[in-house]
Coordinates of C-alpha atoms and ligand atoms in Angstrom, one line a residue:
M1 CA 38.2 107.1 63.5
C2 CA 38.4 105.3 60.3
M3 CA 40.9 102.4 60.4
A4 CA 41.5 101.7 56.7
T5 CA 43.4 98.5 56.3
K6 CA 45.4 99.9 53.4
K7 CA 48.3 97.7 52.4
P8 CA 51.6 99.5 52.6
T9 CA 52.8 100.6 49.1
K10 CA 55.8 98.7 47.9
T11 CA 58.6 100.9 46.7
K12 CA 61.8 98.9 46.7
I13 CA 63.7 98.2 43.5
V14 CA 66.6 95.8 43.8
C15 CA 69.2 94.5 41.3
V16 CA 71.1 91.3 42.2
S17 CA 74.2 91.1 40.0
H18 CA 77.5 89.3 39.6
E19 CA 80.3 91.0 41.6
E20 CA 83.3 89.3 40.1
D21 CA 83.6 90.9 36.6
A22 CA 82.9 94.0 34.6
D23 CA 79.8 92.5 33.0
G24 CA 78.1 92.0 36.3
I25 CA 79.1 95.3 37.8
S26 CA 78.2 97.2 34.5
S27 CA 74.8 95.4 34.4
A28 CA 74.0 96.6 37.9
A29 CA 75.1 100.1 36.9
L30 CA 72.8 100.3 33.9
I31 CA 69.9 98.9 35.8
K32 CA 70.5 101.5 38.4
Q33 CA 70.6 104.3 35.8
A34 CA 67.4 103.0 34.2
F35 CA 65.3 102.2 37.3
G36 CA 67.1 103.5 40.4
G37 CA 67.0 101.3 43.4
T38 CA 69.8 99.4 45.2
S39 CA 72.2 96.8 44.1
I40 CA 73.1 93.5 45.8
L41 CA 76.4 92.1 44.4
V42 CA 77.0 88.4 44.8
D43 CA 79.5 85.7 43.9
Y44 CA 78.3 82.2 42.9
P45 CA 78.9 80.5 46.3
G46 CA 76.9 83.2 48.1
M47 CA 74.3 83.9 45.4
M48 CA 71.3 81.9 46.8
D49 CA 72.0 83.0 50.4
S50 CA 72.0 86.6 49.4
M51 CA 68.8 86.2 47.4
E52 CA 67.1 84.5 50.3
S53 CA 67.0 87.8 52.1
L54 CA 64.4 89.0 49.5
R55 CA 62.0 86.2 50.3
N56 CA 60.3 88.0 53.2
D57 CA 61.0 91.6 52.1
D58 CA 57.5 93.0 51.8
Q59 CA 58.7 96.3 50.5
L60 CA 60.1 94.7 47.4
K61 CA 58.4 95.9 44.2
E62 CA 60.8 95.1 41.3
L63 CA 63.7 92.7 41.1
Y64 CA 66.3 92.5 38.4
I65 CA 68.8 89.6 38.4
C66 CA 71.8 90.0 36.1
D67 CA 74.7 88.0 34.8
L68 CA 74.1 85.1 37.2
G69 CA 74.0 81.7 35.5
L70 CA 72.1 78.9 37.0
N71 CA 73.3 75.3 37.5
K72 CA 71.9 71.9 38.4
K73 CA 72.4 72.6 42.1
N74 CA 70.6 75.9 42.4
E75 CA 68.1 76.1 39.5
C76 CA 65.2 74.5 41.4
E77 CA 65.8 76.7 44.4
F78 CA 66.0 79.7 42.2
V79 CA 62.7 79.0 40.5
E80 CA 61.1 78.2 43.8
L81 CA 62.2 81.6 45.3
L82 CA 61.0 83.5 42.3
T83 CA 57.7 81.7 42.3
N84 CA 57.3 82.9 45.9
L85 CA 58.1 86.5 44.9
R86 CA 55.7 86.4 41.9
K87 CA 52.9 85.2 44.2
R88 CA 53.4 88.5 46.1
S89 CA 53.3 90.3 42.7
V90 CA 57.0 91.3 42.7
K91 CA 57.9 92.2 39.1
V92 CA 61.0 90.0 38.3
T93 CA 63.3 90.3 35.3
Y94 CA 66.1 87.8 34.7
I95 CA 68.9 88.9 32.2
D96 CA 71.7 86.5 31.5
H97 CA 73.9 84.8 28.9
H98 CA 75.1 81.6 30.5
D99 CA 74.1 78.3 29.2
L100 CA 70.6 77.5 30.7
D101 CA 68.3 74.5 30.4
K102 CA 65.3 75.4 28.2
K103 CA 63.1 73.7 30.8
I104 CA 64.1 76.3 33.4
I105 CA 63.4 79.2 31.0
N106 CA 59.9 77.7 30.4
Q107 CA 59.4 77.4 34.2
L108 CA 60.4 81.0 34.7
E109 CA 58.2 82.3 31.8
K110 CA 55.3 80.3 33.2
I111 CA 55.4 82.2 36.5
K112 CA 55.7 85.4 34.4
V113 CA 59.3 86.3 35.1
K114 CA 60.5 88.4 32.2
V115 CA 63.5 86.4 30.8
I116 CA 66.0 88.1 28.6
H117 CA 68.5 85.4 27.7
D118 CA 70.9 85.3 24.7
I119 CA 74.1 83.3 25.0
N120 CA 75.6 85.3 22.2
E121 CA 75.7 88.8 23.8
C122 CA 77.0 89.7 27.2
T123 CA 74.5 90.6 29.9
T124 CA 75.2 94.4 30.0
V125 CA 74.7 94.6 26.2
Q126 CA 71.4 92.9 26.6
V127 CA 70.4 95.3 29.5
Y128 CA 71.4 98.2 27.3
N129 CA 69.4 96.8 24.4
A130 CA 66.3 96.2 26.4
F131 CA 66.2 99.5 28.3
K132 CA 68.0 101.9 26.1
N133 CA 65.1 104.4 26.1
K134 CA 65.8 104.8 29.8
L135 CA 69.6 105.1 29.4
N136 CA 72.0 107.8 28.3
D137 CA 74.7 107.7 25.7
H138 CA 77.4 106.8 28.2
A139 CA 75.6 103.5 29.0
A140 CA 76.5 102.3 25.5
F141 CA 80.2 102.8 26.4
V142 CA 79.7 100.9 29.7
A143 CA 78.1 98.1 27.7
A144 CA 80.9 98.0 25.1
C145 CA 83.5 97.7 28.0
A146 CA 81.5 94.8 29.5
A147 CA 81.4 93.1 26.1
I148 CA 85.2 93.4 25.8
T149 CA 85.8 91.8 29.2
D150 CA 83.4 88.9 28.4
Y151 CA 85.1 88.3 25.0
M152 CA 81.9 89.3 23.3
E153 CA 82.7 92.5 21.5
D154 CA 82.6 90.7 18.2
R155 CA 78.9 89.8 18.5
P156 CA 76.1 91.6 16.5
L157 CA 75.0 94.1 19.2
G158 CA 78.3 94.2 21.1
S159 CA 80.3 95.1 17.9
E160 CA 77.8 97.8 17.0
L161 CA 78.2 99.4 20.4
L162 CA 82.0 99.2 20.3
Q163 CA 82.3 100.9 16.9
I164 CA 80.7 104.0 18.4
F165 CA 83.9 104.5 20.4
D166 CA 87.6 104.5 19.7
R167 CA 88.6 100.9 20.1
Q168 CA 91.9 101.6 22.0
F169 CA 90.0 103.9 24.4
A170 CA 87.4 101.3 25.1
L171 CA 90.0 98.5 25.5
I172 CA 92.1 100.4 28.1
S173 CA 88.9 101.5 30.0
A174 CA 87.5 98.0 30.0
T175 CA 90.8 96.6 31.2
V176 CA 91.3 99.2 34.0
L177 CA 87.8 98.6 35.1
T178 CA 88.3 94.9 35.2
Y179 CA 91.5 95.1 37.3
N180 CA 89.8 97.4 39.8
I181 CA 86.9 94.9 40.1
V182 CA 89.2 91.9 40.4
G183 CA 91.5 93.6 42.9
H184 CA 88.6 94.7 45.1
Q185 CA 86.7 91.4 45.6
K186 CA 87.2 91.6 49.3
D187 CA 85.9 95.2 49.4
P188 CA 82.1 95.1 48.8
D189 CA 81.7 98.8 49.5
Y190 CA 84.2 99.7 46.8
L191 CA 82.3 97.4 44.3
L192 CA 79.0 99.2 45.1
Y193 CA 80.9 102.5 44.7
L194 CA 81.9 101.4 41.2
V195 CA 78.3 100.6 40.3
D196 CA 77.3 104.1 41.4
E197 CA 80.1 105.8 39.5
L198 CA 79.4 103.9 36.3
S199 CA 75.6 104.6 36.6
E200 CA 76.5 108.3 37.0
S201 CA 78.3 108.1 33.7
K202 CA 81.9 108.2 35.0
Y203 CA 84.7 106.8 32.9
P204 CA 87.1 104.4 34.6
H205 CA 89.9 106.9 34.3
E206 CA 87.8 109.4 36.3
I207 CA 87.6 107.1 39.3
P208 CA 90.4 108.2 41.7
N209 CA 93.5 106.0 41.6
S210 CA 92.0 103.5 39.2
Y211 CA 95.0 103.4 36.9
E212 CA 97.5 103.2 39.8
F213 CA 95.5 100.3 41.2
A214 CA 95.4 98.6 37.8
Q215 CA 99.1 98.8 37.6
I216 CA 99.5 97.0 40.9
Q217 CA 97.2 94.3 39.5
V218 CA 99.3 94.0 36.4
E219 CA 102.4 93.5 38.4
K220 CA 100.7 90.7 40.4
L221 CA 99.7 89.0 37.2
A222 CA 103.2 89.1 35.9
S223 CA 104.3 87.3 39.1
I224 CA 101.5 84.8 38.5
I225 CA 103.0 83.9 35.1
S226 CA 106.2 82.7 36.7
Q227 CA 104.3 80.8 39.5
V228 CA 102.3 79.0 36.8
K229 CA 105.4 78.1 34.9
K230 CA 106.8 76.6 38.2
S231 CA 103.8 74.8 39.7
M232 CA 101.4 73.9 36.9
K233 CA 100.7 70.2 36.4
V234 CA 100.0 69.0 32.8
I235 CA 98.1 65.8 32.2
K236 CA 96.7 64.2 29.1
N237 CA 93.9 66.6 28.2
L238 CA 94.5 69.6 30.4
G239 CA 96.8 71.7 32.5
Y240 CA 95.8 72.5 36.1
M241 CA 97.1 74.4 39.2
E242 CA 96.1 75.2 42.7
I243 CA 96.3 78.9 43.3
L244 CA 97.3 80.1 46.7
D245 CA 97.6 83.9 46.8
S246 CA 95.6 85.3 44.0
G247 CA 92.2 84.7 42.3
A248 CA 91.8 81.5 40.3
S249 CA 90.2 83.4 37.4
G250 CA 93.3 85.7 37.0
A251 CA 95.6 82.7 36.7
V252 CA 93.6 80.3 34.6
N253 CA 94.3 81.9 31.2
F254 CA 98.1 81.5 31.9
V255 CA 97.5 77.8 32.9
L256 CA 95.7 77.3 29.6
G257 CA 98.2 79.1 27.5
L258 CA 101.4 77.8 29.1
S259 CA 100.2 74.2 29.3
G260 CA 99.8 73.9 25.6
K261 CA 96.6 72.0 26.2
E262 CA 93.1 72.8 25.0
V263 CA 91.8 73.2 28.5
G264 CA 93.2 75.0 31.6
V265 CA 92.0 74.7 35.1
A266 CA 92.9 76.8 38.1
Y267 CA 91.4 76.4 41.6
K268 CA 91.6 78.3 44.8
E269 CA 90.4 77.3 48.3
R270 CA 87.4 79.2 49.7
V271 CA 87.9 78.5 53.4
D272 CA 84.6 80.2 54.3
Y273 CA 82.6 77.7 52.2
G274 CA 84.9 74.6 52.5
I275 CA 85.1 74.4 48.7
Y276 CA 87.5 75.1 45.9
A277 CA 86.5 77.9 43.5
V278 CA 87.4 76.5 40.1
S279 CA 88.0 78.4 36.9
V280 CA 88.1 76.5 33.5
R281 CA 89.1 77.9 30.2
G282 CA 89.2 76.4 26.7
S283 CA 91.3 77.3 23.7
K284 CA 89.9 78.1 20.3
K285 CA 90.6 74.5 19.3
C286 CA 88.5 73.1 22.2
K287 CA 85.3 71.6 20.7
V288 CA 83.7 70.6 24.0
H289 CA 81.1 72.9 25.6
L290 CA 82.9 73.4 28.9
G291 CA 80.1 75.1 30.7
K292 CA 77.7 72.2 30.1
L293 CA 80.4 69.6 31.0
V294 CA 81.5 71.3 34.1
N295 CA 77.8 71.8 35.2
K296 CA 77.4 68.0 35.0
L297 CA 80.7 67.0 36.5
A298 CA 80.6 69.4 39.4
A299 CA 77.0 68.2 40.3
E300 CA 78.4 64.6 40.3
V301 CA 80.8 65.4 43.1
G302 CA 78.3 67.4 45.1
G303 CA 79.3 70.8 43.8
S304 CA 77.9 73.2 41.2
G305 CA 79.1 75.0 38.1
G306 CA 78.5 76.1 34.6
G307 CA 78.9 79.0 32.2
H308 CA 80.0 79.5 28.7
D309 CA 81.5 77.1 26.1
K310 CA 85.1 78.2 26.6
A311 CA 84.9 79.9 30.0
C312 CA 83.2 78.6 33.0
G313 CA 83.5 78.0 36.7
A314 CA 82.6 75.7 39.5
S315 CA 82.4 75.2 43.3
V316 CA 83.8 71.8 44.2
P317 CA 83.8 70.3 47.7
K318 CA 87.3 70.5 49.1
E319 CA 87.9 66.8 49.3
K320 CA 86.5 66.2 45.7
I321 CA 88.9 68.4 43.7
K322 CA 91.2 65.6 42.6
K323 CA 88.2 63.5 41.5
F324 CA 86.8 66.5 39.6
I325 CA 90.0 67.1 37.7
K326 CA 90.3 63.4 36.9
S327 CA 86.8 63.1 35.6
L328 CA 87.2 66.3 33.6
N329 CA 90.4 64.9 32.0
E330 CA 88.6 61.6 31.2
S331 CA 85.6 63.3 29.7
L332 CA 87.7 65.5 27.5
G333 CA 89.4 62.4 26.1
K334 CA 86.1 60.9 25.0
Ligands
LIG1 MN1 78.8 88.0 31.8

């Protein structure tokens, strides 16, 4: 009998994407529509651990990584893991729009990872633009909604997609989608269900109970406004607040707005990781690139962080949060 040592054919297509907002969920949905495969949704604290499971997956053929910014703490590990996957001929595509060191882009391109990186368009719009020949018309709507939730619907590609649709219709759809994502962060199966529904060209209003659920979220946000007014602390260059019973990213815009400062910070304890998840937002007047600054300051206290110029986040070790706020306040005064 002939014992051919034929290697098993690799078949698995995986998309790793950000689970916390409409851009990440929508990117995963468009990748799924274009290429099929499965989605792994992650948050920043769990990102590298989740990706580690791919290291020894010998079925893995293609990997897409979407809307996941890198930072000083994880960038080397990220490049190392992808180098390993590339040695096994896994086709890797990284699509993102967070601030990224040119050195890391060069390292990724050297190992022939396909890098699609533009800080001026949201990730889903870039996914749409790169793979539109494999996507249907509805994918443009999903991308327009993602651009809205990432404050990027005024960019060249984003605005072109938005003008295909009625603006009000896109705004309400994007908002309902966002509230359903934010309110289901502890329900990973629901988030994967959302990816499936969007990839199958469903509108947010066609997802059962989505508007009812969004209404509950809106009521919660209204109560956060009064909590922020009560508990926010305002120092020289920023307003800040510890959030106890909602997400930090939902409250941070209120901290920014109600503090009257150019920078707002909200943080919430993540007991499972022994850290604070920190959200930072800057007003239009803020001239400092907050993503770059927070990347640096978070690394200095043993955490990690980064993102956009006016919207970013960080993981900060629990006992270092006061020090982080203090150094952020000082850096903004310089
Ligand atoms: Mn994004």
